[in-house]
CSV table of C-alpha atoms and ligand atoms in Angstrom, one decimal:
chain,number,residue,atom,x,y,z
M,1016,MET,CA,34.3,-8.7,-10.7
M,1017,ARG,CA,31.8,-11.1,-11.9
M,1018,THR,CA,28.1,-11.3,-10.8
M,1019,GLN,CA,24.8,-12.5,-12.1
M,1020,VAL,CA,23.0,-9.2,-12.2
M,1021,ALA,CA,24.7,-5.8,-12.2
M,1022,ILE,CA,22.3,-3.1,-10.9
M,1023,ILE,CA,22.9,0.6,-11.5
M,1024,GLY,CA,21.3,2.9,-9.0
M,1025,ALA,CA,20.3,2.5,-5.3
M,1026,GLY,CA,17.0,4.2,-5.5
M,1027,PRO,CA,13.7,2.3,-4.8
M,1028,ALA,CA,13.9,0.3,-8.1
M,1029,GLY,CA,17.5,-0.9,-7.7
M,1030,LEU,CA,17.3,-1.7,-4.0
M,1031,VAL,CA,14.0,-3.6,-4.3
M,1032,LEU,CA,15.4,-5.6,-7.2
M,1033,GLY,CA,18.6,-6.4,-5.3
M,1034,GLN,CA,16.7,-7.5,-2.3
M,1035,LEU,CA,14.2,-9.7,-4.2
M,1036,LEU,CA,17.1,-11.3,-6.1
M,1037,SER,CA,19.0,-11.8,-2.9
M,1038,ASN,CA,16.0,-13.5,-1.3
M,1039,ALA,CA,15.8,-15.8,-4.4
M,1040,GLY,CA,19.5,-16.7,-4.0
M,1041,ILE,CA,20.6,-14.7,-7.0
M,1042,GLU,CA,23.8,-12.6,-6.7
M,1043,SER,CA,23.9,-8.9,-7.7
M,1044,VAL,CA,26.2,-5.9,-7.3
M,1045,ILE,CA,24.6,-2.5,-6.9
M,1046,VAL,CA,26.6,0.6,-7.9
M,1047,GLU,CA,25.3,4.1,-6.9
M,1048,ASN,CA,26.9,7.4,-7.6
M,1049,ARG,CA,25.7,9.3,-4.5
M,1050,SER,CA,26.6,8.7,-0.9
M,1051,ARG,CA,24.5,6.6,1.5
M,1052,ASP,CA,23.6,9.8,3.5
M,1053,TYR,CA,22.5,11.5,0.3
M,1054,VAL,CA,20.2,8.7,-0.9
M,1055,GLU,CA,18.7,8.2,2.5
M,1056,ALA,CA,17.8,11.8,2.9
M,1057,ARG,CA,16.5,12.6,-0.6
M,1058,LEU,CA,13.0,13.9,0.0
M,1059,ARG,CA,10.6,12.6,-2.6
M,1060,ALA,CA,7.4,10.4,-2.5
M,1061,GLY,CA,5.4,9.4,0.5
M,1062,VAL,CA,2.3,7.4,-0.5
M,1063,LEU,CA,2.7,3.6,-0.8
M,1064,GLU,CA,0.1,1.5,-2.7
M,1065,GLN,CA,-1.2,-1.6,-0.8
M,1066,GLY,CA,0.8,-3.8,-3.2
M,1067,THR,CA,4.0,-2.0,-2.4
M,1068,VAL,CA,3.4,-2.4,1.3
M,1069,GLU,CA,2.6,-6.1,0.9
M,1070,LEU,CA,5.7,-6.6,-1.2
M,1071,LEU,CA,8.0,-4.8,1.3
M,1072,ARG,CA,6.5,-7.0,4.1
M,1073,ASP,CA,7.0,-10.2,2.1
M,1074,MET,CA,10.6,-9.2,1.4
M,1075,GLY,CA,11.3,-8.9,5.1
M,1076,VAL,CA,11.7,-5.1,5.2
M,1077,GLY,CA,8.2,-4.1,6.5
M,1078,GLN,CA,8.8,-4.1,10.3
M,1079,ARG,CA,9.4,-0.3,10.7
M,1080,LEU,CA,6.8,0.4,8.1
M,1081,ASP,CA,4.3,-1.5,10.1
M,1082,ARG,CA,5.3,0.4,13.3
M,1083,GLU,CA,5.6,3.9,11.9
M,1084,GLY,CA,3.6,4.0,8.6
M,1085,LEU,CA,0.1,5.5,8.6
M,1086,ARG,CA,-2.6,3.5,6.9
M,1087,HIS,CA,-5.0,5.7,5.0
M,1088,ASP,CA,-8.4,4.5,4.0
M,1089,GLY,CA,-9.1,7.3,1.5
M,1090,ILE,CA,-8.5,10.8,0.3
M,1091,TYR,CA,-10.4,14.1,0.3
M,1092,LEU,CA,-11.3,15.8,-3.0
M,1093,GLN,CA,-12.0,19.5,-2.5
M,1094,TRP,CA,-13.3,22.4,-4.5
M,1095,PRO,CA,-14.8,25.7,-3.2
M,1096,GLY,CA,-17.6,24.8,-0.8
M,1097,THR,CA,-17.1,21.0,-0.9
M,1098,ARG,CA,-14.8,18.6,0.8
M,1099,HIS,CA,-15.7,15.1,-0.3
M,1100,HIS,CA,-14.2,11.9,1.2
M,1101,LEU,CA,-13.5,8.8,-0.9
M,1102,ASP,CA,-13.6,5.6,1.2
M,1103,PHE,CA,-11.1,3.2,-0.5
M,1104,PRO,CA,-11.9,0.0,1.5
M,1105,ASP,CA,-15.6,0.5,0.7
M,1106,LEU,CA,-14.9,1.3,-3.0
M,1107,CYS,CA,-12.2,-1.2,-3.8
M,1108,GLY,CA,-11.3,-3.1,-0.6
M,1109,ARG,CA,-7.8,-1.6,-0.5
M,1110,SER,CA,-5.9,1.1,1.3
M,1111,VAL,CA,-2.6,3.1,1.0
M,1112,TRP,CA,0.1,3.9,3.5
M,1113,ILE,CA,2.0,7.1,4.3
M,1114,TYR,CA,5.7,6.3,4.7
M,1115,GLY,CA,8.3,8.5,3.2
M,1116,GLN,CA,10.6,7.4,0.4
M,1117,THR,CA,13.5,8.3,2.7
M,1118,GLU,CA,12.3,5.7,5.1
M,1119,VAL,CA,11.8,3.1,2.4
M,1120,VAL,CA,15.3,3.7,1.1
M,1121,LYS,CA,16.8,3.5,4.7
M,1122,ASP,CA,15.1,0.2,5.3
M,1123,LEU,CA,16.2,-1.3,2.0
M,1124,VAL,CA,19.8,-0.1,2.3
M,1125,ALA,CA,20.0,-1.7,5.8
M,1126,ALA,CA,18.6,-4.9,4.5
M,1127,ARG,CA,21.1,-4.9,1.6
M,1128,LEU,CA,24.0,-4.4,3.9
M,1129,ASP,CA,22.7,-7.2,6.2
M,1130,SER,CA,22.5,-9.5,3.2
M,1131,GLY,CA,26.2,-9.1,2.7
M,1132,GLN,CA,25.8,-8.5,-1.1
M,1133,PRO,CA,27.9,-5.7,-2.5
M,1134,LEU,CA,26.6,-2.1,-2.7
M,1135,TYR,CA,29.1,0.5,-3.9
M,1136,PHE,CA,28.3,4.1,-3.0
M,1137,GLU,CA,29.9,7.2,-4.5
M,1138,VAL,CA,31.0,5.6,-7.8
M,1139,VAL,CA,32.1,7.8,-10.7
M,1140,ASP,CA,32.0,7.5,-14.5
M,1141,THR,CA,29.5,4.5,-14.6
M,1142,ALA,CA,29.3,3.1,-18.2
M,1143,VAL,CA,27.7,0.1,-19.7
M,1144,HIS,CA,29.2,-2.1,-22.5
M,1145,ASP,CA,28.5,-4.9,-24.8
M,1146,LEU,CA,24.8,-4.8,-24.4
M,1147,ASP,CA,24.1,-6.8,-27.5
M,1148,THR,CA,26.2,-9.7,-26.3
M,1149,ASP,CA,25.5,-12.4,-23.6
M,1150,ARG,CA,28.4,-10.9,-21.5
M,1151,PRO,CA,27.4,-7.2,-20.8
M,1152,SER,CA,29.5,-5.3,-18.4
M,1153,VAL,CA,29.6,-2.1,-16.3
M,1154,THR,CA,32.7,-0.1,-15.6
M,1155,PHE,CA,33.1,2.6,-12.9
M,1156,LEU,CA,35.6,4.2,-10.6
M,1157,ASP,CA,34.9,3.2,-7.0
M,1158,SER,CA,35.0,5.7,-4.1
M,1159,ASP,CA,38.8,5.1,-3.8
M,1160,GLY,CA,39.2,6.1,-7.4
M,1161,THR,CA,40.1,2.5,-8.5
M,1162,ALA,CA,38.8,1.4,-11.9
M,1163,GLN,CA,36.4,-1.5,-11.7
M,1164,ARG,CA,34.8,-3.8,-14.3
M,1165,LEU,CA,31.7,-5.8,-13.5
M,1166,ASP,CA,30.9,-8.7,-15.9
M,1167,ALA,CA,27.3,-9.9,-15.5
M,1168,ASP,CA,24.6,-12.0,-17.2
M,1169,LEU,CA,22.5,-9.0,-17.4
M,1170,ILE,CA,22.3,-5.3,-16.4
M,1171,ALA,CA,19.4,-3.6,-14.6
M,1172,GLY,CA,19.4,0.1,-15.4
M,1173,CYS,CA,17.7,1.5,-12.2
M,1174,ASP,CA,19.5,4.8,-12.4
M,1175,GLY,CA,16.6,7.2,-12.6
M,1176,PHE,CA,15.8,9.8,-15.2
M,1177,HIS,CA,19.3,11.3,-15.4
M,1178,GLY,CA,21.2,8.0,-15.4
M,1179,VAL,CA,23.5,6.5,-18.0
M,1180,SER,CA,21.4,3.4,-18.9
M,1181,ARG,CA,18.6,4.8,-21.0
M,1182,PRO,CA,21.0,6.9,-23.2
M,1183,ALA,CA,23.1,3.7,-23.8
M,1184,ILE,CA,20.3,2.4,-25.9
M,1185,PRO,CA,21.0,3.7,-29.5
M,1186,ALA,CA,18.8,6.6,-30.3
M,1187,SER,CA,17.6,4.8,-33.5
M,1188,ALA,CA,16.2,2.0,-31.3
M,1189,ARG,CA,14.5,4.4,-28.8
M,1190,HIS,CA,11.1,6.0,-28.9
M,1191,THR,CA,10.0,8.6,-26.3
M,1192,TRP,CA,6.6,10.2,-25.4
M,1193,GLU,CA,6.7,13.3,-23.4
M,1194,ARG,CA,4.4,16.0,-21.9
M,1195,ASP,CA,5.8,19.0,-19.9
M,1196,TYR,CA,3.2,20.7,-17.8
M,1197,PRO,CA,3.2,24.5,-17.7
M,1198,TYR,CA,3.4,24.5,-13.8
M,1199,GLY,CA,5.2,22.9,-11.0
M,1200,TRP,CA,4.8,22.1,-7.3
M,1201,LEU,CA,6.2,24.2,-4.5
M,1202,GLY,CA,6.5,21.6,-1.7
M,1203,ILE,CA,7.2,22.2,2.0
M,1204,LEU,CA,8.0,20.0,4.8
M,1205,ALA,CA,6.8,21.5,8.1
M,1206,GLU,CA,7.1,20.8,11.7
M,1207,ALA,CA,3.4,20.9,12.2
M,1208,PRO,CA,0.9,18.2,13.2
M,1209,PRO,CA,-1.2,17.4,10.1
M,1210,SER,CA,-4.5,19.4,10.0
M,1211,THR,CA,-6.2,16.4,8.4
M,1212,ASP,CA,-6.5,12.7,9.0
M,1213,GLU,CA,-6.1,11.9,5.2
M,1214,LEU,CA,-4.6,13.7,2.2
M,1215,ILE,CA,-6.6,16.6,0.8
M,1216,TYR,CA,-6.4,17.3,-3.0
M,1217,ALA,CA,-7.8,20.8,-3.5
M,1218,TRP,CA,-8.9,22.4,-6.7
M,1219,HIS,CA,-8.9,26.2,-6.4
M,1220,PRO,CA,-9.1,29.1,-8.9
M,1221,ASN,CA,-5.7,30.3,-7.6
M,1222,GLY,CA,-4.2,26.8,-8.4
M,1223,PHE,CA,-4.0,23.3,-6.9
M,1224,ALA,CA,-3.0,22.7,-3.3
M,1225,MET,CA,-2.4,19.5,-1.4
M,1226,HIS,CA,-2.1,18.6,2.2
M,1227,SER,CA,-0.1,15.5,3.0
M,1228,MET,CA,1.9,14.4,5.9
M,1229,ARG,CA,4.9,12.2,6.9
M,1230,SER,CA,4.2,11.5,10.6
M,1231,PRO,CA,1.9,12.7,13.4
M,1232,SER,CA,4.1,15.7,13.9
M,1233,ILE,CA,5.4,16.5,10.3
M,1234,SER,CA,3.2,17.8,7.5
M,1235,ARG,CA,4.1,17.9,3.7
M,1236,LEU,CA,2.1,20.5,1.7
M,1237,TYR,CA,2.2,21.6,-1.9
M,1238,LEU,CA,1.1,24.6,-4.0
M,1239,GLN,CA,0.8,24.7,-7.8
M,1240,VAL,CA,3.1,27.5,-9.0
M,1241,GLY,CA,4.1,28.9,-12.4
M,1242,LEU,CA,7.3,27.6,-13.9
M,1243,ASP,CA,8.8,31.2,-13.9
M,1244,GLU,CA,8.3,31.5,-10.1
M,1245,GLU,CA,11.4,31.7,-7.9
M,1246,LEU,CA,11.6,30.1,-4.4
M,1247,ASP,CA,12.9,33.4,-3.1
M,1248,ASP,CA,9.5,35.1,-3.9
M,1249,TRP,CA,7.8,32.7,-1.5
M,1250,SER,CA,8.4,33.7,2.1
M,1251,ASP,CA,7.2,31.3,4.7
M,1252,ASP,CA,4.3,33.6,5.5
M,1253,ARG,CA,3.2,33.8,1.9
M,1254,ILE,CA,3.3,30.0,1.6
M,1255,TRP,CA,1.1,29.5,4.7
M,1256,ALA,CA,-1.3,32.3,3.6
M,1257,GLU,CA,-1.7,30.8,0.2
M,1258,LEU,CA,-2.1,27.2,1.6
M,1259,SER,CA,-4.8,28.5,4.0
M,1260,THR,CA,-6.7,30.1,1.0
M,1261,ARG,CA,-6.5,27.2,-1.3
M,1262,LEU,CA,-7.2,24.5,1.3
M,1263,GLY,CA,-9.7,26.7,3.2
M,1264,HIS,CA,-13.0,25.0,4.2
M,1265,GLU,CA,-15.7,26.1,6.5
M,1266,GLY,CA,-15.0,25.1,10.1
M,1267,TRP,CA,-11.5,23.9,9.3
M,1268,GLU,CA,-8.2,25.5,10.2
M,1269,LEU,CA,-4.7,24.9,8.9
M,1270,THR,CA,-2.0,24.3,11.6
M,1271,THR,CA,1.2,26.0,10.7
M,1272,GLY,CA,4.8,25.5,12.0
M,1273,PRO,CA,8.4,26.0,11.2
M,1274,ILE,CA,9.2,25.1,7.5
M,1275,LEU,CA,12.1,22.5,7.5
M,1276,ASP,CA,12.5,22.2,3.7
M,1277,LYS,CA,11.1,23.8,0.6
M,1278,GLY,CA,11.6,23.3,-3.1
M,1279,ILE,CA,10.0,23.7,-6.5
M,1280,THR,CA,9.6,20.6,-8.7
M,1281,PRO,CA,8.6,20.8,-12.4
M,1282,MET,CA,6.0,18.3,-13.6
M,1283,ARG,CA,6.5,15.9,-16.5
M,1284,SER,CA,5.1,12.8,-18.1
M,1285,PHE,CA,7.7,10.8,-20.0
M,1286,VAL,CA,7.8,7.2,-21.3
M,1287,SER,CA,10.8,5.7,-23.2
M,1288,GLU,CA,10.6,2.4,-25.0
M,1289,PRO,CA,12.0,-0.2,-25.2
M,1290,MET,CA,12.5,-1.1,-21.5
M,1291,ARG,CA,14.9,-3.8,-22.7
M,1292,TYR,CA,17.8,-3.6,-25.1
M,1293,GLY,CA,19.8,-6.8,-25.4
M,1294,GLY,CA,21.3,-7.5,-21.9
M,1295,LEU,CA,20.1,-4.2,-20.5
M,1296,PHE,CA,16.7,-4.0,-18.6
M,1297,LEU,CA,15.4,-0.6,-17.5
M,1298,ALA,CA,13.2,-0.2,-14.4
M,1299,GLY,CA,11.6,2.9,-12.7
M,1300,ASP,CA,12.4,6.5,-13.5
M,1301,ALA,CA,15.2,5.4,-15.9
M,1302,SER,CA,12.4,4.6,-18.3
M,1303,HIS,CA,9.4,6.7,-17.2
M,1304,ILE,CA,8.3,9.7,-15.2
M,1305,VAL,CA,4.9,10.7,-14.0
M,1306,PRO,CA,3.7,13.9,-12.4
M,1307,PRO,CA,3.3,13.3,-8.6
M,1308,THR,CA,-0.4,14.0,-8.5
M,1309,GLY,CA,-1.4,10.3,-8.7
M,1310,ALA,CA,1.3,9.2,-6.2
M,1311,LYS,CA,2.6,6.7,-8.7
M,1312,GLY,CA,6.4,7.3,-9.3
M,1313,LEU,CA,7.8,5.3,-6.4
M,1314,ASN,CA,5.1,2.6,-6.7
M,1315,LEU,CA,5.8,2.2,-10.4
M,1316,ALA,CA,9.5,1.8,-9.8
M,1317,VAL,CA,8.8,-0.9,-7.2
M,1318,ALA,CA,6.4,-2.7,-9.6
M,1319,ASP,CA,9.0,-2.7,-12.4
M,1320,ALA,CA,11.5,-4.2,-10.0
M,1321,LYS,CA,9.1,-6.9,-8.9
M,1322,LEU,CA,8.3,-7.9,-12.5
M,1323,LEU,CA,12.0,-7.9,-13.4
M,1324,ALA,CA,13.0,-9.9,-10.3
M,1325,ASP,CA,10.3,-12.5,-11.0
M,1326,ALA,CA,11.5,-12.8,-14.7
M,1327,ILE,CA,15.1,-13.1,-13.7
M,1328,SER,CA,14.3,-15.7,-11.0
M,1329,ALA,CA,12.3,-17.7,-13.5
M,1330,SER,CA,15.2,-17.7,-16.0
M,1331,TYR,CA,17.7,-18.9,-13.4
M,1332,GLY,CA,15.2,-21.4,-12.0
M,1333,ARG,CA,15.2,-23.1,-15.4
M,1334,ARG,CA,11.6,-22.0,-16.0
M,1335,GLY,CA,12.8,-20.5,-19.3
M,1336,HIS,CA,13.2,-16.9,-20.6
M,1337,ASP,CA,9.5,-16.3,-21.4
M,1338,LEU,CA,9.0,-13.8,-18.5
M,1339,LEU,CA,12.3,-12.1,-19.3
M,1340,ASP,CA,11.3,-11.8,-22.9
M,1341,ALA,CA,7.9,-10.4,-21.9
M,1342,TYR,CA,9.2,-8.0,-19.2
M,1343,ALA,CA,9.2,-4.9,-21.3
M,1344,GLN,CA,5.7,-5.3,-22.7
M,1345,THR,CA,4.2,-6.5,-19.3
M,1346,ALA,CA,5.8,-3.5,-17.5
M,1347,LEU,CA,4.9,-1.0,-20.2
M,1348,ARG,CA,1.2,-1.9,-20.1
M,1349,ARG,CA,1.0,-1.0,-16.4
M,1350,VAL,CA,3.3,2.0,-17.0
M,1351,TRP,CA,1.0,3.5,-19.6
M,1352,ARG,CA,-2.1,2.8,-17.4
M,1353,CYS,CA,-0.4,4.8,-14.5
M,1354,THR,CA,0.8,7.4,-17.0
M,1355,HIS,CA,-2.8,8.0,-18.0
M,1356,PHE,CA,-4.0,8.1,-14.3
M,1357,SER,CA,-1.4,10.5,-13.3
M,1358,TRP,CA,-2.1,12.8,-16.3
M,1359,TRP,CA,-5.8,12.6,-15.6
M,1360,MET,CA,-5.5,13.5,-11.9
M,1361,THR,CA,-3.1,16.3,-12.8
M,1362,SER,CA,-5.4,17.7,-15.6
M,1363,MET,CA,-8.5,17.6,-13.4
M,1364,LEU,CA,-6.9,19.4,-10.4
M,1365,HIS,CA,-4.5,22.1,-11.8
M,1366,ILE,CA,-5.4,25.5,-13.3
M,1367,GLU,CA,-4.0,26.0,-16.7
M,1368,GLY,CA,-4.4,29.4,-18.3
M,1369,ASP,CA,-7.5,31.4,-18.0
M,1370,ASP,CA,-10.0,29.2,-19.7
M,1371,PRO,CA,-13.5,29.3,-18.0
M,1372,PHE,CA,-14.7,26.4,-20.1
M,1373,ALA,CA,-11.8,24.1,-18.9
M,1374,ARG,CA,-12.5,25.0,-15.3
M,1375,GLN,CA,-16.2,24.1,-15.6
M,1376,LEU,CA,-15.2,20.7,-17.1
M,1377,GLN,CA,-12.8,20.1,-14.1
M,1378,LEU,CA,-15.6,20.9,-11.6
M,1379,ALA,CA,-18.0,18.7,-13.5
M,1380,GLN,CA,-15.5,15.8,-13.2
M,1381,LEU,CA,-15.0,16.4,-9.5
M,1382,ARG,CA,-18.8,16.5,-8.8
M,1383,TYR,CA,-19.1,13.3,-10.9
M,1384,LEU,CA,-16.5,11.6,-8.6
M,1385,SER,CA,-18.4,12.7,-5.5
M,1386,THR,CA,-21.8,11.4,-6.8
M,1387,SER,CA,-21.1,8.3,-8.9
M,1388,ARG,CA,-19.9,5.2,-7.2
M,1389,ALA,CA,-18.6,3.9,-10.6
M,1390,ALA,CA,-16.4,7.0,-11.1
M,1391,ALA,CA,-15.1,6.9,-7.5
M,1392,GLN,CA,-14.3,3.2,-7.8
M,1393,SER,CA,-12.2,3.9,-10.9
M,1394,LEU,CA,-10.2,6.5,-9.0
M,1395,ALA,CA,-9.9,4.3,-5.9
M,1396,GLU,CA,-8.6,1.2,-7.8
M,1397,ASN,CA,-6.0,3.2,-9.7
M,1398,TYR,CA,-4.9,5.2,-6.7
M,1399,THR,CA,-4.5,2.2,-4.4
M,1400,GLY,CA,-2.6,0.3,-7.2
M,1401,LEU,CA,-3.4,-2.2,-9.9
M,1402,PRO,CA,-2.0,-5.7,-9.7
M,1403,TYR,CA,1.6,-6.2,-10.9
M,1404,GLY,CA,0.7,-8.3,-13.9
M,1405,TRP,CA,-2.0,-5.8,-15.0
O,268,FAD,C1,11.9,16.1,-6.4
O,268,FAD,C2,11.0,14.9,-6.6
O,268,FAD,C3,9.8,14.7,-5.9
O,268,FAD,C4,9.0,13.6,-6.0
O,268,FAD,N1,7.9,13.5,-5.4
O,268,FAD,C5,7.1,12.4,-5.5
O,268,FAD,C6,5.9,12.2,-4.9
O,268,FAD,O1,5.4,13.0,-4.1
O,268,FAD,N2,5.2,11.1,-5.1
O,268,FAD,C7,5.6,10.1,-6.0
O,268,FAD,O2,5.0,9.0,-6.1
O,268,FAD,N3,6.8,10.2,-6.6
O,268,FAD,C8,7.5,11.3,-6.4
O,268,FAD,N4,8.6,11.5,-7.1
O,268,FAD,C9,9.0,10.4,-8.0
O,268,FAD,C10,9.7,9.2,-7.2
O,268,FAD,O3,10.5,9.7,-6.2
O,268,FAD,C11,10.5,8.4,-8.2
O,268,FAD,O4,9.6,7.9,-9.2
O,268,FAD,C12,11.3,7.3,-7.6
O,268,FAD,O5,12.4,7.8,-6.9
O,268,FAD,C13,11.8,6.4,-8.7
O,268,FAD,O6,12.7,5.4,-8.2
O,268,FAD,P1,13.9,4.9,-9.1
O,268,FAD,O7,14.6,3.9,-8.2
O,268,FAD,O8,13.4,4.5,-10.4
O,268,FAD,O9,14.8,6.2,-9.4
O,268,FAD,P2,15.6,7.1,-8.4
O,268,FAD,O10,15.0,7.2,-7.0
O,268,FAD,O11,15.9,8.4,-9.1
O,268,FAD,O12,17.0,6.3,-8.1
O,268,FAD,C14,18.0,6.2,-9.1
O,268,FAD,C15,19.3,6.1,-8.4
O,268,FAD,O13,20.3,5.9,-9.4
O,268,FAD,C16,21.4,6.7,-9.0
O,268,FAD,N5,22.2,7.1,-10.2
O,268,FAD,C17,21.9,8.0,-11.2
O,268,FAD,N6,22.9,7.9,-12.1
O,268,FAD,C18,23.8,7.0,-11.8
O,268,FAD,C19,25.0,6.6,-12.3
O,268,FAD,N7,25.5,7.1,-13.5
O,268,FAD,N8,25.7,5.6,-11.7
O,268,FAD,C20,25.2,5.1,-10.5
O,268,FAD,N9,24.1,5.5,-9.9
O,268,FAD,C21,23.4,6.4,-10.6
O,268,FAD,C22,20.8,7.9,-8.4
O,268,FAD,O14,21.7,8.7,-7.5
O,268,FAD,C23,19.7,7.3,-7.6
O,268,FAD,O15,20.0,6.9,-6.3
O,268,FAD,C24,9.4,12.6,-6.9
O,268,FAD,C25,10.6,12.8,-7.7
O,268,FAD,C26,11.4,13.9,-7.5
O,268,FAD,C27,12.7,14.1,-8.3
């Protein structure tokens, strides 16, 4: 097969890129190693920056988001005795939307299939070749087991942290920065109406807790847990009791309900450079990972895809290769800004070890955010999303 852009991965980065290219009249083929059911059900992020929402609308995939997404105009920061609301429109004139990654992916897969451009699910043995030539290619076995070879002008590696794209860049040309956190998040999805109108980020001596939601009848909640903890040690009753303790606030009650899903996710910050090697361009988790505290992972993947789509469109539109040549540096500036924000939110809210001095610093920072407009504005503008070309 021959196409203009070969895209590896049908996560948010690959699907957004494919749709933006399709809208610009540029052909692509997407190859994905999981099934459609699997990618559409993979429970992950749920907070969309305003820029992500505007982009999805502009791309023509915002109808269901507009009907079912929940606009949130702020978050609550909490520590014992205080629950403080940050009002985003007042602080920075922007908002965020609650709409699950599962729903974003479903909308994008449907739009891709409507566009008639190829999307291969359940491929095996994906490999990239000839990256340092002007005819790079991707090989794979399709779902029938037939060997396929895809020649392209360029390859977009949108295949997440465990994909094949990043490792295809020679180790001598790669540099990585990494921070593993000594805790993870135990996340539950519960059939329970949210006990809050907006997300609660709670600092507590027992560990961080968060109350989020997916819809008016489904809540998503998280507890900081040690990396050595087993899911089996957390009965539903224990989870609800610990959530009630950590999220507890005078006059407020947590609504409980059947737990539909639970899992433990480790937390990591990771950036790999370069994001471009010859004809291979990385986007999203293939190149960087952030801990979920700042709600940036999905939004960063979408931002990379937008920058890359604009750069590819410019080069086909005879506006030259400047944007393509600048893609890696432009994307990385924003990636590092979001990496810092996610690390900062994580460090401020999670309990690490038994250091009373560190805890006082965290509380001082939380009180500063609740009393200084400048401090609150900084959080608001990062949380709701920086411009793509930042
Ligand atoms: C358990 C979990 C919970 C998360 N929670 C949050 C959250 O609460 N908030 C937040 O902002 N972010 C969260 N994230 C991060 C967010 O989901 C990711 O940043 C986002 O999915 C990145 O999108 P992506 O398209 O770059 O990568 P992915 O979504 O990982 O998509 C990559 C795609 O490539 C496919 N693929 C991989 N290898 C190959 C191959 N060899 N050949 C073909 N296809 C391949 C994969 O199957 C996948 O579909 C979470 C991540 C995880 C893992």
